[in-house]
Amino acid sequence: MEKKKAIILLEKYFLTTEEAAVFLGISKQALSSLVKRGKLERVEKGKINLFFKADIEKRKEEQLVLRKKYRPYT
């Protein structure tokens, strides 16, 4: 029962690197660059990296604003 609760919490609040990149519509390398530049925070557990879902959703909104500002014709 505890495992099921933990999995539900993980799926509700976290995204893997692959999921975050797909959600943002960017490559994993671009996602890594965002982390290195301090734009996103990740949680590391061994070889696994997780991202807070709320942070990724916020970044998606920021990306839309930035794209409208710097690429108004696309």
PDB file of C-alpha atoms in Angstrom:
ATOM      1  CA  MET A   1       0.000   0.000   0.000  1.00  0.00           C
ATOM      2  CA  GLU A   2       2.819   2.456   0.838  1.00  0.00           C
ATOM      3  CA  LYS A   3       4.479   1.819  -2.523  1.00  0.00           C
ATOM      4  CA  LYS A   4       1.298   2.715  -4.374  1.00  0.00           C
ATOM      5  CA  LYS A   5       0.993   5.981  -2.433  1.00  0.00           C
ATOM      6  CA  ALA A   6       4.607   6.841  -3.162  1.00  0.00           C
ATOM      7  CA  ILE A   7       4.182   6.164  -6.879  1.00  0.00           C
ATOM      8  CA  ILE A   8       1.035   8.295  -6.988  1.00  0.00           C
ATOM      9  CA  LEU A   9       2.896  11.150  -5.267  1.00  0.00           C
ATOM     10  CA  LEU A  10       5.853  10.842  -7.628  1.00  0.00           C
ATOM     11  CA  GLU A  11       3.611  10.918 -10.699  1.00  0.00           C
ATOM     12  CA  LYS A  12       1.620  13.847  -9.324  1.00  0.00           C
ATOM     13  CA  TYR A  13       4.529  16.099  -8.382  1.00  0.00           C
ATOM     14  CA  PHE A  14       7.540  15.082 -10.498  1.00  0.00           C
ATOM     15  CA  LEU A  15       8.577  14.588 -14.112  1.00  0.00           C
ATOM     16  CA  THR A  16      11.549  12.664 -15.460  1.00  0.00           C
ATOM     17  CA  THR A  17      14.088  14.344 -17.713  1.00  0.00           C
ATOM     18  CA  GLU A  18      12.418  12.875 -20.790  1.00  0.00           C
ATOM     19  CA  GLU A  19       8.923  13.907 -19.681  1.00  0.00           C
ATOM     20  CA  ALA A  20      10.055  17.443 -18.831  1.00  0.00           C
ATOM     21  CA  ALA A  21      11.818  17.883 -22.184  1.00  0.00           C
ATOM     22  CA  VAL A  22       8.790  16.654 -24.122  1.00  0.00           C
ATOM     23  CA  PHE A  23       6.429  18.854 -22.098  1.00  0.00           C
ATOM     24  CA  LEU A  24       8.581  21.921 -22.777  1.00  0.00           C
ATOM     25  CA  GLY A  25       9.142  20.972 -26.413  1.00  0.00           C
ATOM     26  CA  ILE A  26      12.928  21.126 -26.046  1.00  0.00           C
ATOM     27  CA  SER A  27      15.821  18.671 -26.185  1.00  0.00           C
ATOM     28  CA  LYS A  28      17.308  17.032 -23.125  1.00  0.00           C
ATOM     29  CA  GLN A  29      20.474  19.040 -23.778  1.00  0.00           C
ATOM     30  CA  ALA A  30      18.487  22.293 -23.687  1.00  0.00           C
ATOM     31  CA  LEU A  31      16.859  21.144 -20.450  1.00  0.00           C
ATOM     32  CA  SER A  32      20.307  20.447 -19.003  1.00  0.00           C
ATOM     33  CA  SER A  33      21.388  23.936 -20.026  1.00  0.00           C
ATOM     34  CA  LEU A  34      18.427  25.443 -18.152  1.00  0.00           C
ATOM     35  CA  VAL A  35      19.530  23.560 -15.032  1.00  0.00           C
ATOM     36  CA  LYS A  36      23.166  24.663 -15.401  1.00  0.00           C
ATOM     37  CA  ARG A  37      22.089  28.302 -15.810  1.00  0.00           C
ATOM     38  CA  GLY A  38      19.917  28.114 -12.700  1.00  0.00           C
ATOM     39  CA  LYS A  39      16.621  28.477 -14.568  1.00  0.00           C
ATOM     40  CA  LEU A  40      15.324  25.098 -13.372  1.00  0.00           C
ATOM     41  CA  GLU A  41      15.964  22.972 -10.330  1.00  0.00           C
ATOM     42  CA  ARG A  42      16.258  19.209 -10.378  1.00  0.00           C
ATOM     43  CA  VAL A  43      16.254  16.514  -7.740  1.00  0.00           C
ATOM     44  CA  GLU A  44      18.966  13.912  -8.155  1.00  0.00           C
ATOM     45  CA  LYS A  45      18.726  10.388  -6.789  1.00  0.00           C
ATOM     46  CA  GLY A  46      21.624   8.326  -8.026  1.00  0.00           C
ATOM     47  CA  LYS A  47      21.441   8.364 -11.817  1.00  0.00           C
ATOM     48  CA  ILE A  48      17.838   9.538 -11.852  1.00  0.00           C
ATOM     49  CA  ASN A  49      16.942  13.210 -12.258  1.00  0.00           C
ATOM     50  CA  LEU A  50      13.471  14.460 -11.429  1.00  0.00           C
ATOM     51  CA  PHE A  51      11.929  17.862 -11.957  1.00  0.00           C
ATOM     52  CA  PHE A  52       9.129  19.431  -9.965  1.00  0.00           C
ATOM     53  CA  LYS A  53       6.057  19.403 -12.181  1.00  0.00           C
ATOM     54  CA  ALA A  54       5.016  22.875 -10.983  1.00  0.00           C
ATOM     55  CA  ASP A  55       8.436  24.297 -11.968  1.00  0.00           C
ATOM     56  CA  ILE A  56       8.161  22.785 -15.440  1.00  0.00           C
ATOM     57  CA  GLU A  57       4.628  24.130 -15.900  1.00  0.00           C
ATOM     58  CA  LYS A  58       5.811  27.593 -14.808  1.00  0.00           C
ATOM     59  CA  ARG A  59       8.739  27.416 -17.247  1.00  0.00           C
ATOM     60  CA  LYS A  60       6.338  26.498 -20.056  1.00  0.00           C
ATOM     61  CA  GLU A  61       4.354  29.684 -19.376  1.00  0.00           C
ATOM     62  CA  GLU A  62       7.569  31.723 -19.295  1.00  0.00           C
ATOM     63  CA  GLN A  63       8.659  30.191 -22.610  1.00  0.00           C
ATOM     64  CA  LEU A  64       5.417  31.247 -24.263  1.00  0.00           C
ATOM     65  CA  VAL A  65       5.927  34.844 -23.106  1.00  0.00           C
ATOM     66  CA  LEU A  66       9.572  34.859 -24.213  1.00  0.00           C
ATOM     67  CA  ARG A  67       8.729  33.407 -27.624  1.00  0.00           C
ATOM     68  CA  LYS A  68       6.041  36.042 -28.212  1.00  0.00           C
ATOM     69  CA  LYS A  69       8.516  38.753 -27.216  1.00  0.00           C
ATOM     70  CA  TYR A  70      11.527  37.578 -29.215  1.00  0.00           C
ATOM     71  CA  ARG A  71       9.812  35.715 -32.073  1.00  0.00           C
ATOM     72  CA  PRO A  72       6.606  37.695 -32.677  1.00  0.00           C
ATOM     73  CA  TYR A  73       6.205  36.465 -36.271  1.00  0.00           C
ATOM     74  CA  THR A  74       6.528  32.717 -35.715  1.00  0.00           C
TER      75      THR A  74
END
